[in-house]
Amino acid sequence: MEYILGAVGLLLGAVIMYFVGAGQRKKILEGQSQQDQSYKLEAEKVVSDAKLNAEKIIAEAKLTAEKTFSEFKDKQEEFKQEKIRESREKFQRFKDEFKQEKEDELVELKAKREALKEEQAAMKEERASFKADRDEILKLQEAVKIQEQQLEQRNKKLTEEIERARQKQEELEHQHERFTSELEKIASLSQEEARVRLMEDVRGKTENEAMALKREILEAAKEDAAKDARKVVINTIQRMCSEMTIENTVSVFPLDNDNVKGQIIGREGRNIRAIEAATGAELVVDDTPETIVISSFDPIRREIARLSLKRLVTDGRIHPARVEEVVAKTKKELTQQIMEIGKKTVVELDIHNLPSDLVRYVGRMRFRSSYGQNLLKHSIETAHLCATMAAEMGMNKNQIKLAKRAGLLHDIGKVAEEDSELSHALYGMALCEKLGENPIVVNAVGAHHDEIEMNNLISCIVQACDAISGARPGARREILDGYINRIKELEEIAKKNQGVSSAFAMQAGRELRVIVEADKVSDQHADELSFKISQEIQETMQYPGQIKVMVIRETRAVAYAR
């Protein structure tokens, strides 16, 4: 374009100069006389040459302009193609990224679908396992019935053996009468004298033989019954463990109405699965009105699930993302609450320098029970008893503090955060030793169930106070009235036997001491009496654990010096 404008400018300049020159020449020609004809010809030639030069310049300018325009058009086309190519590449890149995202989402959906199939398969296996366990339990119940029948038959046989022993004793008495009459004739003794001598000899032999026979029968029966008793106990535990497990591993969450159950379950069960996965507890949603059951062996997991469910129901927004958020917040708050409970307990008991891990374990005791007795309350009570007993025994302040510390920590192994094959006493001992506790406390924790040897007096105090706290009336699922009635019934069973002067139930009904009159009950008869009382207790009473029956026979000679 610049070349074209330049050429046009030159052309215009030449034309203007031509007309200016022509005007001037015309004036000269008009003002003067006619000039020579040669000037005119020369001027015409100059004009002609100028026209030719102008036409040439215009043609060159046109060619230059066309060439420049062609080059500009080529560059414009090339730029356009470049932008189109870049746009295509960018579109292809966006297309590939979108395709990759869709493929990733498809893979994730397939993985979730496979996981759902695996969960459904696992549920089917669990149902099949539950059905098999139920069938096995029914079989075990039938086996228990058969074994009970067998035990009844053996008891009948034992009764028959005792009856035969009694008959033999009667035969011996008849023989004794016959021997007495013969001795009277031979020895010329009076009947009373012969009776006394023979009775002393024969009674001793008869009683010894009868007692020996009875003991042989009992030993044989015990050997046979011991094996069957183990099976009966195991089967009984299997039959009763489900009820006890449900009682100690289930929490009931109340609802305002049953419409909330659908929100808790969620679409295709995604909400309830999210809650179970986040808390580790199982939610049982059945036809029970306005109730959801939370099941878990870990009481802290149950508490987290209960509190999280309460918040979700109150808030009304229940979806997997919200579930994870609420559960995480609840776990954090419960952890802080556990630490606060532990710190508060330690401060109330005036225990110093307790490691933070043990403080957390003490707080966890609040959510654990043992035989229906709250573990934290039991441990605090044991700690106070240990301190009181140590003070009564004249120990110094440091020993009293160690006794209180050991009493608080003696059941620390029951709130273990990890599975262990050790008993709670040995696990608690290892934990205290690991955290640098005093060796006296470590020994007291490990020895309070006689699993290791005691090496100090505080260990004995902790064992005694633990038994006192657990055996007192009302501590473990037993109200005071029932406890008193059981104690009275024990003593009455013992007192109704001939020769018993008094009876005392001790150790919260775990031991029965029977005092007999020495002139009415012999040493052999004392053994028989203890067995008889234990059998009566076993047949007529219901009690936890076992009851030790101790018959005491003593002779007292009293005289006064005046």
Coordinates of C-alpha atoms in Angstrom, one line a residue:
M1 CA 0.0 0.0 0.0
E2 CA 2.9 2.4 0.7
Y3 CA 4.3 1.8 -2.8
I4 CA 0.9 2.5 -4.4
L5 CA 0.5 5.8 -2.5
G6 CA 4.0 6.9 -3.5
A7 CA 3.3 6.2 -7.2
V8 CA 0.0 8.1 -7.1
G9 CA 1.8 11.1 -5.4
L10 CA 4.5 11.2 -8.1
L11 CA 1.9 11.0 -10.9
L12 CA -0.1 13.9 -9.4
G13 CA 3.1 15.9 -9.0
A14 CA 4.1 15.4 -12.6
V15 CA 0.6 16.4 -13.9
I16 CA 0.5 19.5 -11.8
M17 CA 4.0 20.6 -13.0
Y18 CA 2.9 19.9 -16.5
F19 CA -0.1 22.2 -16.3
V20 CA 1.9 24.8 -14.4
G21 CA 4.5 24.8 -17.1
A22 CA 1.9 24.8 -19.8
G23 CA 0.2 27.9 -18.3
Q24 CA 3.5 29.7 -18.0
R25 CA 4.4 29.0 -21.6
K26 CA 0.9 30.1 -22.7
K27 CA 1.4 33.4 -21.0
I28 CA 4.8 33.8 -22.5
L29 CA 3.4 33.0 -25.9
E30 CA 0.5 35.4 -25.4
G31 CA 2.6 38.1 -24.0
Q32 CA 5.3 37.9 -26.6
S33 CA 5.2 37.4 -30.2
Q34 CA 5.0 34.0 -31.5
Q35 CA 8.0 32.1 -30.7
D36 CA 9.8 29.7 -32.7
Q37 CA 7.8 26.6 -33.6
S38 CA 10.6 24.4 -32.2
Y39 CA 9.7 25.3 -28.6
K40 CA 6.2 24.0 -29.1
L41 CA 7.4 20.8 -30.5
E42 CA 9.8 20.4 -27.7
A43 CA 7.1 21.0 -25.1
E44 CA 4.8 18.5 -26.6
K45 CA 7.7 16.0 -26.5
V46 CA 8.3 16.7 -22.9
V47 CA 4.6 16.2 -22.1
S48 CA 4.5 13.0 -24.0
D49 CA 7.6 11.7 -22.2
A50 CA 6.0 12.7 -18.9
K51 CA 2.8 10.8 -19.7
L52 CA 4.8 7.7 -20.6
N53 CA 6.8 7.9 -17.4
A54 CA 3.6 8.4 -15.4
E55 CA 2.0 5.4 -17.0
K56 CA 5.1 3.3 -16.4
I57 CA 5.3 4.4 -12.8
I58 CA 1.5 3.6 -12.3
A59 CA 2.0 0.1 -13.9
E60 CA 5.0 -0.6 -11.6
A61 CA 3.0 0.7 -8.6
K62 CA 0.1 -1.6 -9.5
L63 CA 2.4 -4.6 -9.8
T64 CA 4.1 -3.8 -6.5
A65 CA 0.7 -3.3 -4.8
E66 CA -0.6 -6.6 -6.1
K67 CA 2.5 -8.4 -5.0
T68 CA 2.3 -6.8 -1.5
F69 CA -1.4 -7.6 -1.2
S70 CA -0.7 -11.2 -2.3
E71 CA 2.0 -11.6 0.3
F72 CA -0.2 -10.0 3.0
K73 CA -3.0 -12.4 2.0
D74 CA -0.6 -15.4 2.2
K75 CA 0.6 -14.3 5.7
Q76 CA -3.1 -13.8 6.8
E77 CA -4.0 -17.3 5.5
E78 CA -0.9 -18.8 7.3
F79 CA -1.8 -17.0 10.6
K80 CA -5.4 -18.2 10.2
Q81 CA -4.2 -21.8 9.7
E82 CA -1.9 -21.6 12.7
K83 CA -4.8 -20.4 15.0
I84 CA -7.0 -23.2 13.6
R85 CA -4.3 -25.7 14.3
E86 CA -3.8 -24.4 17.9
S87 CA -7.5 -24.4 18.5
R88 CA -7.8 -28.0 17.3
E89 CA -4.9 -29.1 19.5
K90 CA -6.4 -27.4 22.5
F91 CA -9.8 -29.0 21.8
Q92 CA -8.2 -32.4 21.4
R93 CA -6.3 -31.9 24.8
F94 CA -9.5 -30.9 26.5
K95 CA -11.3 -33.9 24.9
D96 CA -8.6 -36.3 26.1
E97 CA -8.7 -34.9 29.6
F98 CA -12.5 -35.2 29.8
K99 CA -12.2 -38.8 28.4
Q100 CA -9.6 -39.7 31.0
E101 CA -11.8 -38.3 33.8
K102 CA -14.8 -40.3 32.6
E103 CA -12.7 -43.4 32.4
D104 CA -11.4 -42.8 36.0
E105 CA -15.0 -42.3 37.2
L106 CA -16.1 -45.5 35.4
V107 CA -13.2 -47.4 37.1
E108 CA -14.3 -46.0 40.5
L109 CA -17.9 -47.0 39.9
K110 CA -16.8 -50.5 38.9
A111 CA -14.7 -50.7 42.1
K112 CA -17.7 -49.6 44.2
R113 CA -19.9 -52.0 42.4
E114 CA -17.5 -54.9 43.1
A115 CA -17.2 -53.8 46.8
L116 CA -21.0 -53.8 47.1
K117 CA -21.1 -57.3 45.6
E118 CA -18.4 -58.4 48.1
E119 CA -20.4 -56.9 51.0
Q120 CA -23.6 -58.7 49.8
A121 CA -21.6 -61.9 49.5
A122 CA -20.2 -61.4 53.0
M123 CA -23.7 -60.8 54.3
K124 CA -24.9 -64.0 52.7
E125 CA -22.0 -65.9 54.3
E126 CA -22.8 -64.4 57.7
R127 CA -26.4 -65.4 57.3
A128 CA -25.4 -68.9 56.4
S129 CA -22.9 -69.0 59.3
F130 CA -25.6 -67.7 61.7
K131 CA -28.0 -70.5 60.5
A132 CA -25.3 -73.1 60.9
D133 CA -24.5 -71.8 64.4
R134 CA -28.2 -71.9 65.3
D135 CA -28.4 -75.5 64.1
E136 CA -25.3 -76.3 66.1
I137 CA -26.8 -74.7 69.2
L138 CA -29.9 -76.8 68.8
K139 CA -27.8 -79.9 68.5
L140 CA -25.8 -78.9 71.6
Q141 CA -29.1 -78.4 73.5
E142 CA -30.2 -81.9 72.6
A143 CA -26.8 -83.2 73.7
V144 CA -27.1 -81.4 77.0
K145 CA -30.5 -83.0 77.5
I146 CA -29.1 -86.4 76.8
Q147 CA -26.2 -85.8 79.2
E148 CA -28.6 -84.6 81.9
Q149 CA -30.6 -87.8 81.5
Q150 CA -27.3 -89.7 81.8
L151 CA -26.4 -87.8 85.0
E152 CA -29.8 -88.6 86.4
Q153 CA -29.3 -92.3 85.7
R154 CA -25.9 -92.1 87.4
N155 CA -27.4 -90.4 90.4
K156 CA -30.0 -93.2 90.6
K157 CA -27.1 -95.8 90.5
L158 CA -25.3 -93.9 93.2
T159 CA -28.5 -93.9 95.3
E160 CA -28.8 -97.6 94.8
E161 CA -25.2 -98.1 95.9
I162 CA -25.9 -96.1 99.0
E163 CA -29.0 -98.2 99.7
R164 CA -27.0 -101.4 99.3
A165 CA -24.4 -100.0 101.8
R166 CA -27.2 -99.3 104.2
Q167 CA -28.5 -102.8 103.8
K168 CA -25.0 -104.2 104.5
Q169 CA -24.9 -102.0 107.6
E170 CA -28.2 -103.5 108.8
E171 CA -26.8 -107.0 108.2
L172 CA -23.8 -106.1 110.3
E173 CA -26.1 -105.0 113.1
H174 CA -27.9 -108.3 113.0
Q175 CA -24.6 -110.1 113.1
H176 CA -23.7 -107.9 116.1
E177 CA -26.8 -109.0 118.0
R178 CA -26.1 -112.7 117.3
F179 CA -22.5 -112.3 118.4
T180 CA -23.7 -110.6 121.5
S181 CA -25.9 -113.5 122.6
E182 CA -23.1 -116.0 121.8
L183 CA -20.5 -114.0 123.8
E184 CA -22.9 -113.8 126.8
K185 CA -23.0 -117.6 126.8
I186 CA -19.3 -118.1 126.3
A187 CA -17.9 -115.3 128.4
S188 CA -20.5 -115.4 131.1
L189 CA -20.7 -111.6 130.8
S190 CA -23.8 -109.6 131.5
Q191 CA -25.6 -108.3 128.4
E192 CA -24.9 -104.7 129.2
E193 CA -21.1 -105.3 129.5
A194 CA -21.0 -107.4 126.4
R195 CA -23.1 -104.9 124.5
V196 CA -20.8 -102.1 125.4
R197 CA -17.6 -103.9 124.4
L198 CA -19.1 -105.3 121.2
M199 CA -20.6 -102.0 120.2
E200 CA -17.3 -100.2 120.5
D201 CA -15.5 -102.8 118.4
V202 CA -18.2 -103.4 115.8
R203 CA -19.3 -99.7 115.4
G204 CA -15.8 -98.6 114.6
K205 CA -15.2 -101.3 112.0
T206 CA -18.7 -100.9 110.5
E207 CA -18.4 -97.1 110.3
N208 CA -15.0 -97.3 108.8
E209 CA -16.0 -99.9 106.2
A210 CA -19.2 -98.0 105.3
M211 CA -17.4 -94.7 105.0
A212 CA -14.6 -96.3 102.9
L213 CA -17.2 -97.9 100.6
K214 CA -19.1 -94.6 100.4
R215 CA -15.9 -92.7 99.5
E216 CA -15.0 -95.3 96.9
I217 CA -18.4 -94.9 95.3
L218 CA -18.2 -91.1 95.5
E219 CA -14.7 -91.0 94.0
A220 CA -15.8 -93.2 91.1
A221 CA -18.9 -91.1 90.6
K222 CA -16.8 -87.9 90.8
E223 CA -14.3 -89.2 88.2
D224 CA -17.2 -90.0 85.8
A225 CA -19.1 -86.9 86.6
A226 CA -16.1 -84.5 86.2
K227 CA -15.9 -85.2 82.4
D228 CA -19.6 -84.8 81.9
A229 CA -19.7 -81.8 84.2
R230 CA -17.2 -80.0 81.9
K231 CA -19.3 -80.7 78.9
V232 CA -22.4 -79.6 80.7
V233 CA -20.7 -76.4 81.9
I234 CA -19.4 -75.6 78.4
N235 CA -22.8 -76.3 76.8
T236 CA -24.5 -74.2 79.4
I237 CA -22.1 -71.3 78.8
Q238 CA -22.8 -71.6 75.1
R239 CA -26.5 -71.4 75.7
M240 CA -26.3 -68.5 78.1
C241 CA -23.5 -66.5 76.6
S242 CA -25.7 -64.9 73.9
E243 CA -27.9 -63.3 76.5
M244 CA -25.0 -62.1 78.6
T245 CA -23.2 -60.8 75.5
I246 CA -26.2 -58.9 74.3
E247 CA -26.7 -57.4 77.8
N248 CA -23.1 -56.1 77.9
T249 CA -22.6 -55.2 74.2
V250 CA -25.8 -53.5 73.2
S251 CA -27.1 -49.9 73.6
V252 CA -30.6 -48.8 72.8
F253 CA -31.0 -45.5 70.9
P254 CA -34.6 -44.1 71.2
L255 CA -36.2 -42.2 68.3
D256 CA -39.0 -39.6 68.2
N257 CA -40.7 -41.4 65.3
D258 CA -40.1 -44.2 62.9
N259 CA -39.7 -41.9 59.9
V260 CA -36.1 -41.2 61.0
K261 CA -35.2 -44.8 60.4
G262 CA -35.4 -44.3 56.6
Q263 CA -33.0 -41.3 56.8
I264 CA -30.6 -43.3 58.9
I265 CA -30.6 -46.2 56.5
G266 CA -30.3 -43.9 53.5
R267 CA -30.5 -44.7 49.8
E268 CA -29.6 -48.4 49.2
G269 CA -28.2 -48.4 52.8
R270 CA -25.3 -46.0 52.2
N271 CA -25.9 -43.9 55.3
I272 CA -26.0 -46.9 57.8
R273 CA -23.0 -48.4 56.1
A274 CA -21.1 -45.1 56.5
I275 CA -22.0 -44.9 60.2
E276 CA -20.9 -48.6 60.8
A277 CA -17.7 -48.1 58.9
A278 CA -16.8 -44.9 60.7
T279 CA -17.7 -46.0 64.3
G280 CA -16.9 -49.7 64.1
A281 CA -20.3 -50.5 65.7
E282 CA -23.3 -52.3 64.2
L283 CA -26.7 -50.7 63.9
V284 CA -29.7 -53.0 64.0
V285 CA -32.8 -51.4 62.5
D286 CA -35.8 -53.7 62.9
D287 CA -39.5 -53.5 63.4
T288 CA -39.2 -52.4 67.0
P289 CA -41.0 -49.1 67.2
E290 CA -39.0 -45.9 67.7
T291 CA -35.8 -47.9 68.6
I292 CA -32.4 -48.6 67.1
V293 CA -30.0 -51.1 68.7
I294 CA -26.3 -50.2 68.7
S295 CA -24.1 -53.4 69.1
S296 CA -20.4 -53.5 69.8
F297 CA -18.1 -55.3 72.2
D298 CA -16.2 -52.0 72.8
P299 CA -18.2 -49.7 75.0
I300 CA -16.3 -46.6 73.7
R301 CA -17.3 -47.5 70.1
R302 CA -20.9 -47.8 71.2
E303 CA -20.7 -44.4 73.0
I304 CA -19.2 -42.8 69.8
A305 CA -21.9 -44.3 67.7
R306 CA -24.7 -43.2 70.1
L307 CA -23.5 -39.6 70.4
S308 CA -22.9 -39.4 66.6
L309 CA -26.3 -40.8 65.8
K310 CA -27.9 -38.4 68.3
R311 CA -26.2 -35.4 66.6
L312 CA -27.1 -36.6 63.1
V313 CA -30.8 -37.1 64.0
T314 CA -30.9 -33.7 65.7
D315 CA -29.3 -32.0 62.8
G316 CA -31.4 -33.8 60.2
R317 CA -28.6 -33.8 57.6
I318 CA -27.6 -37.5 57.2
H319 CA -25.3 -38.4 54.3
P320 CA -21.9 -40.2 54.2
A321 CA -19.8 -37.0 54.1
R322 CA -21.7 -35.5 57.1
V323 CA -21.5 -38.9 58.9
E324 CA -17.7 -38.9 58.6
E325 CA -17.5 -35.3 59.8
V326 CA -19.7 -35.9 62.8
V327 CA -18.0 -39.1 63.8
A328 CA -14.6 -37.5 63.6
K329 CA -15.8 -34.6 65.8
T330 CA -17.4 -37.0 68.3
K331 CA -14.3 -39.1 68.6
K332 CA -12.2 -36.0 69.3
E333 CA -14.6 -34.7 71.9
L334 CA -14.9 -38.2 73.6
T335 CA -11.1 -38.5 73.7
Q336 CA -11.0 -35.1 75.5
Q337 CA -13.8 -36.2 77.8
I338 CA -11.9 -39.4 78.7
M339 CA -8.8 -37.4 79.5
E340 CA -10.9 -35.0 81.6
I341 CA -12.4 -37.9 83.5
G342 CA -9.0 -39.4 84.2
K343 CA -7.5 -36.1 85.3
K344 CA -10.5 -35.4 87.6
T345 CA -10.2 -38.9 89.2
V346 CA -6.5 -38.5 89.7
V347 CA -7.0 -35.0 91.3
E348 CA -9.8 -36.3 93.6
L349 CA -7.6 -39.2 94.8
D350 CA -4.6 -36.8 95.2
I351 CA -2.4 -39.0 93.0
H352 CA 0.6 -37.2 91.5
N353 CA 2.9 -37.7 88.5
L354 CA 0.7 -40.3 86.8
P355 CA 1.7 -40.7 83.1
S356 CA -0.7 -39.3 80.6
D357 CA -1.3 -42.7 79.1
L358 CA -2.4 -44.1 82.4
V359 CA -4.6 -41.1 83.0
R360 CA -6.3 -41.9 79.6
Y361 CA -6.7 -45.5 80.7
V362 CA -8.3 -44.4 83.9
G363 CA -10.8 -42.3 82.0
R364 CA -11.6 -45.2 79.8
M365 CA -12.7 -47.2 82.9
R366 CA -15.7 -44.9 83.1
F367 CA -17.2 -46.7 80.0
R368 CA -16.3 -50.3 81.2
S369 CA -18.2 -52.5 83.6
S370 CA -17.2 -55.7 85.3
Y371 CA -19.9 -58.1 86.5
G372 CA -22.4 -55.2 86.3
Q373 CA -20.2 -53.0 88.5
N374 CA -18.7 -49.8 86.9
L375 CA -15.0 -50.3 86.6
L376 CA -14.0 -46.7 87.5
K377 CA -16.2 -46.7 90.6
H378 CA -14.8 -50.1 91.6
S379 CA -11.2 -48.8 91.2
I380 CA -11.9 -45.6 93.1
E381 CA -13.5 -47.6 95.9
T382 CA -10.6 -50.0 96.0
A383 CA -8.1 -47.1 96.1
H384 CA -9.9 -45.6 99.1
L385 CA -10.1 -49.0 100.9
C386 CA -6.4 -49.6 100.2
A387 CA -5.4 -46.2 101.7
T388 CA -7.6 -46.8 104.7
M389 CA -6.2 -50.3 105.4
A390 CA -2.6 -49.1 104.9
A391 CA -3.2 -46.3 107.4
E392 CA -4.8 -48.7 109.9
M393 CA -1.7 -51.0 109.6
G394 CA 0.6 -48.1 110.6
M395 CA 2.3 -47.5 107.2
N396 CA 3.9 -44.1 106.4
K397 CA 2.5 -41.5 104.0
N398 CA 4.5 -42.7 101.0
Q399 CA 3.3 -46.3 101.5
I400 CA -0.3 -45.1 101.9
K401 CA 0.0 -43.2 98.6
L402 CA 1.5 -46.2 96.8
A403 CA -1.4 -48.4 98.2
K404 CA -3.9 -45.9 96.9
R405 CA -2.1 -45.7 93.5
A406 CA -2.0 -49.5 93.2
G407 CA -5.7 -49.8 94.1
L408 CA -6.7 -47.3 91.4
L409 CA -4.5 -49.1 88.7
H410 CA -5.2 -52.8 89.7
D411 CA -7.7 -53.4 86.9
I412 CA -6.1 -51.1 84.3
G413 CA -5.6 -54.2 82.1
K414 CA -9.3 -54.5 81.5
V415 CA -9.4 -51.3 79.3
A416 CA -6.6 -52.4 77.0
E417 CA -6.6 -50.7 73.6
E418 CA -5.2 -53.7 71.9
D419 CA -5.9 -57.5 71.9
S420 CA -3.7 -59.6 74.2
E421 CA -3.6 -63.2 75.2
L422 CA -2.5 -62.2 78.7
S423 CA -5.0 -61.9 81.6
H424 CA -6.0 -58.4 82.6
A425 CA -3.8 -58.6 85.7
L426 CA -0.6 -59.6 83.8
Y427 CA -1.4 -57.1 81.0
G428 CA -1.9 -54.3 83.5
M429 CA 1.4 -55.2 85.1
A430 CA 3.2 -55.1 81.8
L431 CA 1.6 -51.8 81.0
C432 CA 2.5 -50.2 84.3
E433 CA 6.0 -51.5 84.0
K434 CA 6.4 -50.1 80.5
L435 CA 5.2 -46.7 81.6
G436 CA 7.7 -46.6 84.5
E437 CA 5.5 -47.2 87.5
N438 CA 6.9 -48.0 90.9
P439 CA 7.9 -51.8 91.2
I440 CA 5.6 -52.1 94.2
V441 CA 2.6 -50.9 92.2
V442 CA 3.6 -53.2 89.3
N443 CA 3.7 -56.2 91.6
A444 CA 0.4 -55.3 93.2
V445 CA -1.3 -55.0 89.8
G446 CA 0.0 -58.4 88.6
A447 CA -0.5 -60.3 91.8
H448 CA -4.1 -59.3 92.9
H449 CA -5.4 -62.6 91.4
D450 CA -2.4 -64.7 92.6
E451 CA -1.0 -65.1 89.0
I452 CA 2.4 -64.0 90.2
E453 CA 4.0 -64.2 93.7
M454 CA 3.5 -61.2 96.0
N455 CA 6.7 -59.5 97.2
N456 CA 5.3 -56.7 99.4
L457 CA 2.5 -56.0 101.9
I458 CA 0.8 -53.5 99.6
S459 CA 0.0 -56.4 97.1
C460 CA -1.8 -58.2 99.8
I461 CA -3.8 -55.1 100.7
V462 CA -4.8 -54.5 97.1
Q463 CA -6.0 -58.1 96.7
A464 CA -8.0 -57.9 99.9
C465 CA -9.6 -54.5 99.1
D466 CA -10.4 -55.7 95.5
A467 CA -12.3 -58.7 97.0
I468 CA -14.1 -56.4 99.5
S469 CA -15.2 -54.0 96.8
G470 CA -16.4 -56.7 94.5
A471 CA -18.1 -58.9 97.2
R472 CA -19.9 -56.2 99.2
P473 CA -23.8 -56.4 99.1
G474 CA -25.2 -54.7 96.0
A475 CA -21.8 -54.3 94.2
R476 CA -22.4 -56.8 91.4
R477 CA -26.0 -57.3 90.2
E478 CA -27.3 -58.2 93.6
I479 CA -29.6 -56.1 95.7
L480 CA -29.3 -56.0 99.5
D481 CA -32.6 -57.9 100.2
G482 CA -31.6 -60.8 98.0
Y483 CA -28.2 -60.9 99.6
I484 CA -29.6 -61.1 103.1
N485 CA -32.1 -63.7 102.2
R486 CA -29.4 -65.9 100.6
I487 CA -27.2 -65.6 103.7
K488 CA -30.1 -66.6 106.0
E489 CA -31.1 -69.5 103.8
L490 CA -27.5 -70.8 103.9
E491 CA -27.3 -70.7 107.7
E492 CA -30.8 -72.4 108.0
I493 CA -29.8 -75.3 105.8
A494 CA -26.8 -76.0 108.0
K495 CA -28.6 -75.5 111.4
K496 CA -31.4 -78.0 110.7
N497 CA -28.9 -80.9 110.7
Q498 CA -28.5 -82.9 113.9
G499 CA -25.4 -82.1 116.0
V500 CA -25.0 -78.6 114.5
S501 CA -24.7 -75.9 117.2
S502 CA -24.3 -72.8 115.0
A503 CA -23.5 -71.8 111.4
F504 CA -22.1 -68.6 110.0
A505 CA -22.1 -67.5 106.3
M506 CA -18.9 -65.6 105.6
Q507 CA -17.2 -63.8 102.7
A508 CA -20.4 -62.5 101.2
G509 CA -21.9 -66.0 101.2
R510 CA -19.0 -67.7 99.5
E511 CA -18.1 -69.7 102.6
L512 CA -20.3 -71.4 105.2
R513 CA -18.7 -72.4 108.5
V514 CA -20.6 -75.0 110.5
I515 CA -19.8 -75.5 114.2
V516 CA -20.8 -79.0 115.5
E517 CA -21.0 -80.5 119.0
A518 CA -18.0 -82.8 119.5
D519 CA -19.9 -85.4 121.6
K520 CA -22.6 -85.8 119.0
V521 CA -20.6 -85.7 115.7
S522 CA -17.5 -87.8 115.2
D523 CA -14.6 -87.0 112.8
Q524 CA -15.9 -89.3 110.2
H525 CA -19.4 -88.0 110.5
A526 CA -18.1 -84.4 110.1
D527 CA -16.9 -85.2 106.6
E528 CA -20.2 -86.8 105.7
L529 CA -22.1 -83.8 107.2
S530 CA -20.1 -81.3 105.0
F531 CA -20.9 -83.3 101.9
K532 CA -24.6 -83.5 102.9
I533 CA -24.9 -79.8 103.5
S534 CA -23.1 -79.0 100.2
Q535 CA -25.5 -81.2 98.3
E536 CA -28.6 -79.6 99.9
I537 CA -27.3 -76.1 99.0
Q538 CA -26.6 -77.3 95.5
E539 CA -30.1 -78.7 95.1
T540 CA -32.2 -76.0 96.8
M541 CA -30.4 -72.7 96.1
Q542 CA -29.2 -70.5 93.2
Y543 CA -26.0 -68.7 93.7
P544 CA -23.0 -67.3 91.7
G545 CA -19.7 -69.2 91.7
Q546 CA -19.2 -71.8 94.4
I547 CA -19.8 -72.0 98.2
K548 CA -17.2 -73.6 100.5
V549 CA -18.7 -75.6 103.4
M550 CA -16.4 -76.0 106.4
V551 CA -17.4 -78.2 109.3
I552 CA -15.5 -77.5 112.5
R553 CA -15.5 -80.0 115.4
E554 CA -13.8 -79.1 118.6
T555 CA -13.7 -80.3 122.2
R556 CA -13.4 -77.7 125.0
A557 CA -12.5 -78.5 128.6
V558 CA -13.3 -75.7 131.0
A559 CA -12.4 -75.5 134.7
Y560 CA -12.3 -72.7 137.2
A561 CA -9.7 -72.1 139.9
R562 CA -11.3 -70.6 143.0

